[in-house]
Coordinates of C-alpha atoms and ligand atoms in Angstrom, one line a residue:
X1 CA 0.0 0.1 -0.1
X2 CA 1.6 3.3 -1.3
X3 CA 1.7 6.0 0.8
X4 CA -0.2 9.1 -0.4
X5 CA 2.4 11.8 0.2
X6 CA 5.5 9.1 -0.3
X7 CA 7.2 11.1 -3.5
X8 CA 9.7 13.1 -1.9
X9 CA 11.0 10.2 0.3
X10 CA 13.5 7.6 -0.3
X11 CA 13.3 5.7 2.9
X12 CA 10.7 3.9 4.4
X13 CA 8.7 5.3 7.8
X14 CA 10.2 3.4 11.0
X15 CA 7.5 1.4 12.3
X16 CA 7.7 2.8 15.3
X17 CA 6.9 6.2 13.9
X18 CA 4.1 4.8 11.9
X19 CA 2.2 3.5 14.9
X20 CA 3.0 6.7 16.8
X21 CA 1.6 8.6 14.0
X22 CA -1.5 6.9 13.1
X23 CA -4.8 8.1 14.5
X24 CA -7.1 5.7 12.4
X25 CA -7.8 3.7 15.5
X26 CA -9.8 6.6 16.8
X27 CA -10.2 8.9 13.9
X28 CA -12.2 6.0 12.1
X29 CA -15.5 6.9 13.7
X30 CA -15.4 9.8 11.6
X31 CA -15.8 7.9 8.5
X32 CA -19.3 8.8 7.3
X33 CA -18.8 12.6 7.7
X34 CA -15.2 12.2 5.9
X35 CA -17.3 10.8 3.0
X36 CA -20.1 13.1 2.9
X37 CA -17.4 15.8 2.9
X38 CA -15.8 14.2 -0.1
X39 CA -18.9 13.5 -2.2
X40 CA -19.8 17.3 -1.7
X41 CA -16.4 18.4 -2.7
X42 CA -16.3 16.1 -5.5
X43 CA -19.8 17.3 -7.2
X44 CA -18.4 21.1 -6.8
X45 CA -15.3 20.1 -8.4
X46 CA -17.5 19.0 -11.2
X47 CA -20.0 21.9 -10.9
X48 CA -16.8 24.3 -11.2
X49 CA -15.4 22.4 -14.3
X50 CA -12.2 21.5 -12.4
X51 CA -13.1 17.9 -13.0
X52 CA -15.4 16.0 -15.7
X53 CA -18.8 14.9 -14.6
X54 CA -17.9 11.4 -15.8
X55 CA -15.0 11.5 -13.4
X56 CA -17.0 12.8 -10.5
X57 CA -19.7 10.1 -11.0
X58 CA -16.8 7.5 -10.7
X59 CA -15.6 9.0 -7.4
X60 CA -19.0 9.2 -6.0
X61 CA -19.8 5.8 -6.8
X62 CA -16.5 4.4 -5.1
X63 CA -17.1 6.2 -1.9
X64 CA -20.6 5.1 -1.9
X65 CA -18.9 1.6 -1.8
X66 CA -16.8 2.3 0.8
X67 CA -19.4 3.9 3.1
X68 CA -21.2 0.7 2.6
X69 CA -18.1 -1.2 3.4
X70 CA -17.8 0.6 6.6
X71 CA -21.3 0.3 7.5
X72 CA -21.2 -3.2 7.1
X73 CA -18.2 -3.3 9.3
X74 CA -16.0 -5.1 6.0
X75 CA -13.6 -2.1 5.7
X76 CA -10.2 -2.9 6.6
X77 CA -8.0 -0.1 8.0
X78 CA -4.5 0.3 7.7
X79 CA -2.4 2.0 10.4
X80 CA 0.3 2.7 7.8
X81 CA -2.1 4.8 6.2
X82 CA -2.3 6.9 9.1
X83 CA -5.7 8.0 9.1
X84 CA -9.5 8.2 8.0
X85 CA -8.6 10.4 4.9
X86 CA -5.9 8.5 3.6
X87 CA -7.1 5.0 4.4
X88 CA -10.5 6.2 2.5
X89 CA -8.6 7.7 -0.5
X90 CA -6.3 4.7 -0.8
X91 CA -9.2 2.5 -0.8
X92 CA -11.3 4.7 -3.4
X93 CA -8.2 4.2 -5.9
X94 CA -8.0 0.1 -5.2
X95 CA -11.6 0.9 -6.1
X96 CA -11.6 3.0 -9.4
X97 CA -8.3 3.5 -10.1
X98 CA -5.8 6.5 -10.7
X99 CA -8.9 9.0 -11.5
X100 CA -9.5 8.8 -7.5
X101 CA -6.4 10.9 -7.0
X102 CA -8.7 13.8 -8.5
X103 CA -10.7 13.9 -5.3
X104 CA -7.9 15.9 -3.6
X105 CA -8.0 18.5 -5.8
X106 CA -8.3 22.0 -4.0
X107 CA -8.3 20.6 -0.7
X108 CA -6.0 19.2 1.9
X109 CA -5.9 17.0 4.9
X110 CA -5.9 20.1 7.2
X111 CA -9.1 21.7 6.0
X112 CA -10.7 18.2 5.1
X113 CA -9.9 17.1 9.2
X114 CA -11.9 20.4 10.3
X115 CA -14.9 19.6 8.3
X116 CA -15.2 16.3 9.7
X117 CA -14.8 17.4 13.1
X118 CA -17.3 20.3 12.6
X119 CA -19.7 17.6 11.2
X120 CA -19.5 15.3 13.9
X121 CA -19.8 17.7 16.9
X122 CA -22.9 19.6 15.6
X123 CA -24.4 16.4 15.3
X124 CA -23.3 15.3 18.6
X125 CA -24.3 18.5 20.2
X126 CA -27.8 17.5 18.8
X127 CA -28.0 14.4 20.5
X128 CA -26.5 16.0 23.9
X129 CA -29.5 18.9 23.5
X130 CA -32.1 15.8 23.1
X131 CA -30.6 14.2 26.4
X132 CA -30.8 17.3 28.2
X133 CA -34.3 17.9 27.1
X134 CA -35.5 14.5 28.0
X135 CA -33.9 15.1 31.8
X136 CA -35.6 18.5 31.8
X137 CA -38.8 17.1 31.5
X138 CA -37.9 14.2 33.9
X139 CA -37.2 16.9 36.5
X140 CA -40.5 18.9 35.6
X141 CA -42.5 15.6 36.0
X142 CA -40.9 14.7 39.3
X143 CA -41.6 18.5 40.5
X144 CA -45.4 18.0 39.4
X145 CA -45.4 14.7 41.1
X146 CA -43.9 15.9 44.4
X147 CA -45.3 19.1 44.9
X148 CA -46.6 18.4 48.2
X149 CA -43.8 17.3 49.4
X150 CA -41.5 19.7 51.8
X151 CA -38.0 19.3 52.5
X152 CA -35.3 21.0 54.5
X153 CA -33.3 23.5 52.7
X154 CA -29.5 24.0 53.4
X155 CA -26.9 26.1 53.3
X156 CA -23.5 25.3 54.7
X157 CA -25.0 21.9 54.6
X158 CA -27.1 22.9 57.7
X159 CA -30.6 23.0 58.0
X160 CA -31.7 26.6 57.0
X161 CA -35.2 26.9 56.0
X162 CA -38.0 24.7 54.3
X163 CA -38.3 24.6 50.7
X164 CA -40.5 22.2 48.5
X165 CA -38.7 19.5 46.8
X166 CA -40.2 20.7 43.6
X167 CA -38.4 24.0 44.1
X168 CA -34.9 22.0 44.5
X169 CA -35.5 20.3 41.8
X170 CA -36.4 22.9 39.2
X171 CA -33.3 24.8 40.7
X172 CA -31.4 21.9 39.2
X173 CA -33.6 22.5 36.0
X174 CA -32.6 26.1 35.7
X175 CA -29.0 24.8 35.4
X176 CA -29.7 22.3 32.8
X177 CA -31.5 24.8 30.5
X178 CA -28.5 27.0 30.6
X179 CA -26.6 24.3 29.8
X180 CA -28.8 24.0 26.7
X181 CA -28.7 27.4 26.1
X182 CA -24.9 27.4 26.0
X183 CA -24.8 24.4 23.6
X184 CA -26.9 26.0 21.2
X185 CA -24.5 29.3 21.3
X186 CA -22.0 27.1 20.7
X187 CA -23.2 25.4 17.6
X188 CA -23.4 28.5 15.5
X189 CA -19.6 28.4 15.9
X190 CA -19.2 24.9 15.3
X191 CA -21.4 25.3 12.1
X192 CA -19.0 27.0 9.8
X193 CA -17.6 25.3 6.7
X194 CA -14.0 25.2 6.5
X195 CA -13.0 23.2 3.5
X196 CA -11.4 24.9 0.6
X197 CA -8.8 26.6 2.9
X198 CA -6.7 23.9 1.5
X199 CA -3.6 23.6 3.2
X200 CA -3.5 27.0 4.7
X201 CA -3.3 29.6 2.0
X202 CA -6.5 28.8 0.1
X203 CA -6.2 27.4 -3.6
X204 CA -5.4 28.3 -7.0
X205 CA -8.6 26.8 -8.4
X206 CA -11.8 28.4 -9.0
X207 CA -13.8 26.4 -6.3
X208 CA -17.2 27.5 -5.1
X209 CA -16.9 27.2 -1.3
X210 CA -20.5 28.4 -0.4
X211 CA -22.0 25.6 -3.0
X212 CA -20.2 22.9 -0.7
X213 CA -21.6 24.6 2.7
X214 CA -25.2 24.4 0.9
X215 CA -24.6 20.9 0.1
X216 CA -23.3 20.1 3.4
X217 CA -25.9 22.4 5.2
X218 CA -23.6 24.9 6.7
X219 CA -25.2 28.3 7.3
X220 CA -21.5 30.0 6.8
X221 CA -18.4 29.4 5.3
X222 CA -15.1 30.6 7.1
X223 CA -13.4 33.8 6.0
X224 CA -9.7 33.3 6.5
X225 CA -8.1 30.1 5.1
X226 CA -5.1 30.2 8.0
X227 CA -7.5 30.6 10.5
X228 CA -9.9 27.8 9.2
X229 CA -7.3 25.1 9.4
X230 CA -6.0 25.9 12.7
X231 CA -9.1 27.3 14.9
X232 CA -10.2 24.9 17.2
X233 CA -12.1 27.5 19.5
X234 CA -15.1 25.5 19.1
X235 CA -13.8 22.7 20.4
X236 CA -12.7 24.3 23.5
X237 CA -16.3 26.0 23.7
X238 CA -17.6 22.6 23.6
X239 CA -15.3 21.2 26.1
X240 CA -16.3 24.1 28.7
X241 CA -19.9 23.8 28.1
X242 CA -19.4 19.9 28.5
X243 CA -17.5 20.6 32.0
X244 CA -20.1 22.8 33.1
X245 CA -22.7 20.3 32.3
X246 CA -20.6 17.7 34.1
X247 CA -20.2 20.0 37.1
X248 CA -24.2 20.5 37.3
X249 CA -24.5 16.6 37.5
X250 CA -22.1 16.3 39.8
X251 CA -23.4 18.7 42.2
X252 CA -27.0 17.0 41.8
X253 CA -25.0 13.4 42.0
X254 CA -23.4 14.8 45.2
X255 CA -26.9 15.5 46.7
X256 CA -28.2 12.1 45.7
X257 CA -25.4 10.4 47.2
X258 CA -26.1 12.2 50.8
X259 CA -30.0 11.7 50.5
X260 CA -29.5 8.2 49.8
X261 CA -27.6 7.6 53.1
X262 CA -29.5 6.8 56.3
X263 CA -28.3 9.8 57.7
X264 CA -30.4 12.0 55.4
X265 CA -32.9 9.1 54.2
X266 CA -34.3 11.4 51.6
X267 CA -34.4 9.2 48.8
X268 CA -33.9 5.6 47.8
X269 CA -32.5 4.5 44.4
X270 CA -34.1 1.9 42.1
X271 CA -32.4 -1.5 42.3
X272 CA -31.9 -1.1 38.6
X273 CA -29.5 2.2 39.1
X274 CA -27.7 1.0 42.0
X275 CA -25.2 -1.4 43.2
X276 CA -24.5 -4.0 46.1
X277 CA -21.2 -4.8 48.2
X278 CA -19.3 -7.9 47.3
X279 CA -18.7 -8.2 51.2
X280 CA -21.2 -6.3 53.0
X281 CA -24.9 -8.3 52.3
X282 CA -27.0 -4.9 53.7
X283 CA -25.6 -2.2 51.2
X284 CA -27.6 -0.6 48.4
X285 CA -24.9 1.8 47.0
X286 CA -25.6 4.8 45.0
X287 CA -22.6 3.9 42.4
X288 CA -24.2 5.6 39.3
X289 CA -24.1 9.1 41.1
X290 CA -20.7 8.3 42.3
X291 CA -19.4 7.4 38.6
X292 CA -20.9 10.6 37.5
X293 CA -19.1 12.6 39.9
X294 CA -16.0 10.8 39.3
X295 CA -15.9 11.5 35.4
X296 CA -16.8 15.0 35.9
X297 CA -12.9 15.1 36.6
X298 CA -12.1 13.3 33.4
X299 CA -14.0 16.1 31.0
X300 CA -12.4 18.5 33.2
X301 CA -9.4 17.4 32.1
X302 CA -10.3 17.2 28.4
X303 CA -11.0 20.6 28.4
X304 CA -7.6 21.6 29.9
X305 CA -5.8 19.2 27.5
X306 CA -7.5 21.2 24.6
X307 CA -6.4 24.6 25.9
X308 CA -2.9 23.5 26.5
X309 CA -2.8 22.0 23.0
X310 CA -3.6 25.0 21.7
X311 CA -1.6 27.7 23.9
X312 CA 1.5 27.9 21.7
X313 CA 0.6 26.9 18.2
X314 CA 1.9 29.2 15.6
X315 CA -0.4 29.2 12.7
X316 CA -1.4 27.6 10.6
X317 CA -2.0 24.0 10.9
X318 CA 0.5 22.0 13.3
X319 CA 0.5 18.1 13.6
X320 CA 0.1 18.5 17.3
X321 CA -3.7 19.5 16.6
X322 CA -4.3 15.5 15.8
X323 CA -4.3 15.2 19.4
X324 CA -7.6 17.3 19.6
X325 CA -9.7 14.2 18.9
X326 CA -9.5 11.7 21.8
X327 CA -10.5 14.5 24.3
X328 CA -13.1 15.7 22.4
X329 CA -14.8 12.2 21.7
X330 CA -14.3 11.2 25.3
X331 CA -16.1 14.3 26.5
X332 CA -18.9 14.0 23.9
X333 CA -19.5 10.3 25.0
X334 CA -19.1 11.0 28.5
X335 CA -21.3 13.6 28.6
X336 CA -24.0 11.7 26.7
X337 CA -24.0 8.8 29.0
X338 CA -23.6 10.4 32.0
X339 CA -27.0 12.4 31.0
X340 CA -28.9 9.2 30.4
X341 CA -27.6 7.4 33.4
X342 CA -28.8 10.0 35.7
X343 CA -32.2 10.8 33.8
X344 CA -32.7 6.5 34.4
X345 CA -31.6 7.0 38.2
X346 CA -33.6 9.9 39.2
X347 CA -36.8 9.2 37.1
X348 CA -36.6 5.5 39.3
X349 CA -35.4 6.9 42.8
X350 CA -38.1 7.2 45.3
X351 CA -38.2 10.4 47.3
X352 CA -39.1 10.0 50.8
X353 CA -41.1 12.2 52.5
X354 CA -40.0 14.0 55.5
X355 CA -42.8 14.0 58.3
X356 CA -43.9 17.5 59.2
X357 CA -43.1 16.5 62.7
X358 CA -39.3 16.0 61.9
X359 CA -39.2 19.3 60.1
X360 CA -40.7 21.1 62.5
X361 CA -38.8 19.5 65.6
X362 CA -35.3 19.3 64.3
X363 CA -33.3 22.7 63.2
X364 CA -35.6 25.3 63.9
X365 CA -36.5 25.6 60.2
X366 CA -38.7 28.7 60.8
X367 CA -36.4 31.1 62.7
X368 CA -36.1 33.3 60.1
X369 CA -39.8 33.5 59.8
X370 CA -40.2 34.3 63.9
X371 CA -37.7 37.2 62.6
X372 CA -39.9 38.4 59.7
X373 CA -43.0 38.5 62.0
X374 CA -41.1 40.8 64.6
X375 CA -40.4 43.0 61.6
X376 CA -44.1 43.2 60.7
X377 CA -44.4 44.4 64.3
X378 CA -41.9 47.7 62.9
X379 CA -38.9 46.0 64.7
X380 CA -36.0 46.7 62.7
X381 CA -34.7 43.5 60.7
X382 CA -31.2 43.3 63.1
X383 CA -32.9 43.6 66.4
X384 CA -35.4 40.9 64.9
X385 CA -32.7 38.6 64.5
X386 CA -31.4 39.3 67.9
X387 CA -34.4 38.4 69.7
X388 CA -35.3 35.5 67.6
X389 CA -31.6 34.1 68.3
X390 CA -32.3 34.4 72.1
X391 CA -35.4 32.5 71.3
X392 CA -33.4 30.0 69.6
X393 CA -30.9 29.7 72.9
X394 CA -33.8 29.7 75.2
X395 CA -35.4 26.4 73.1
X396 CA -31.7 24.8 73.1
X397 CA -31.6 25.4 76.6
X398 CA -34.8 24.2 77.6
X399 CA -34.6 21.5 75.0
X400 CA -38.0 22.4 73.0
X401 CA -38.2 23.1 69.6
X402 CA -40.0 26.5 68.3
X403 CA -43.6 25.0 68.3
X404 CA -43.4 23.9 72.0
X405 CA -42.6 27.3 73.1
X406 CA -45.5 29.0 74.6
X407 CA -47.1 32.4 74.4
X408 CA -46.2 33.3 77.6
X409 CA -42.5 32.1 77.2
X410 CA -42.6 34.2 74.0
X411 CA -43.7 36.8 75.8
X412 CA -41.0 36.6 78.3
X413 CA -38.4 36.7 76.0
X414 CA -40.0 39.9 74.1
X415 CA -43.0 41.9 74.8
X416 CA -43.5 42.3 71.0
X417 CA -44.4 38.9 70.8
X418 CA -48.3 38.8 70.5
X419 CA -50.9 35.7 70.0
X420 CA -50.3 35.7 66.4
X421 CA -46.4 34.9 66.5
X422 CA -48.1 31.1 66.9
X423 CA -49.3 31.3 62.9
X424 CA -45.6 32.2 62.0
X425 CA -44.0 29.0 63.5
X426 CA -45.6 26.3 61.4
X427 CA -43.6 24.8 58.4
X428 CA -46.5 25.1 56.3
X429 CA -47.4 28.9 56.9
X430 CA -43.4 29.4 56.4
X431 CA -43.8 27.9 53.1
X432 CA -47.0 29.8 51.8
X433 CA -45.0 33.2 53.0
X434 CA -42.4 32.7 50.4
X435 CA -44.0 34.5 47.7
X436 CA -41.5 37.0 46.6
X437 CA -40.6 36.2 42.7
X438 CA -38.4 32.9 42.7
X439 CA -39.4 32.1 46.4
X440 CA -40.7 28.5 47.5
X441 CA -44.2 29.1 48.2
X442 CA -46.5 26.5 46.7
X443 CA -48.3 28.8 44.1
X444 CA -44.9 30.1 42.9
X445 CA -43.5 27.0 42.2
X446 CA -46.8 25.8 40.4
X447 CA -46.3 28.8 38.4
X448 CA -43.2 27.9 37.5
X449 CA -43.9 24.5 36.5
X450 CA -46.4 26.0 34.1
X451 CA -43.9 28.4 32.9
X452 CA -41.2 25.8 32.2
X453 CA -43.5 23.1 30.6
X454 CA -44.1 26.2 27.7
X455 CA -40.7 26.6 28.0
X456 CA -39.8 22.8 27.0
X457 CA -42.3 22.8 24.5
X458 CA -40.4 25.5 22.4
X459 CA -38.6 24.1 19.6
Ligands
LIG501 N1 -4.8 13.4 11.1 C1 -4.5 14.5 11.0 C2 -5.2 15.3 12.2 O1 -6.1 14.8 12.7 C3 -5.2 15.2 9.8 C4 -4.6 16.2 9.2 C5 -3.1 15.9 8.7 N2 -2.4 16.8 8.1 C6 -0.9 16.9 7.9 N3 -0.6 17.8 7.4 N4 -0.4 15.8 8.7 O2 -4.9 16.5 12.5

């Protein structure tokens, strides 16, 4: 098998160098895009009368056969042909003879690989968007289903104020919607057609790059050939969007892990999405959540690998750029899989109701409501805070919870307390009062569910 660039070489490549240089083991997954791009390029060459119609027909026929060989798992790749581009071109020559050599007119592998990864990534981003949409719908349904379920809200991982579980779930949904928007925005920069930039300078042939863009459904073509072949910003943007998605999943996973412990006892994962211990028979572990949390590091690492890859590359193409693919593919696969697994895990989990009694008796969740009550009695908030603090201290000392303090005791702490303070201590009334926009009052959350339902129906 002849090397396609062998002309100026007298010695053959060292076998170690061949192995070192080859990317075919991982870039073979780009075959369909490489072939589709080549077919569009070939049609354009014929349209611009750079090759003859009969030649184009032969080339396109051959490329079709190669696509079929790949689809059916019959295509034999060769490491010594380095990458996906040369494996395909070399096979084309075997199939249709020397006319195959005309395909590479007015292009280079430098612009070809950029085209391939842009086509690959826009498809994958669409898939990731579908996964995000699916998870968003799951969270919305869970929020609807659990609308009466109150949980302790935390700050500093200390019990803070009561919130609706639905409110908590929708907080995560907001994050995933931002992830969706970030990916859609990133898609604009992915969806730019680089082919025809050739090696770096453009080409002598009267090609029609806009026609290729139209055939391949790119809304824009790149404007500078040197930038085209060396730009990997879109990968870094994707890597960053992917890292943020993983960070969001990982935070949620951390909560699932905490909540499934007997200390929190707030969630039970389904058998389908948990695993056992090989030594401790009683255990049911939240492994999917832990694995997602763990894989987050990999995706961050991929982003840093891409940034580092680019940081001192002079224009234009450099072979270093071949190293962009493994981190890219790994992030794509990891994010897609993690979104799907998380969806399965959370959809099948059982949220355990925390009893009102437990909420009322542990953690003084409505202390802030008492301070707010005093503000209604015209006390500055800072003073109200102080008096409420004293009330809590009194409770701790006398081993009571807020609901157990009598009116007489309240009045002893401060004469500002009146009979109606009793209405402000209960968990339910605390919930109902959080009516500020974005607050956790039930009617707010119901309105948010409606808004999000419409948002998710949009195309
Ligand atoms: N396999 C190469 C890559 O992934 C394709 C471009 C190679 N270009 C070159 N001049 N060697 O970047």
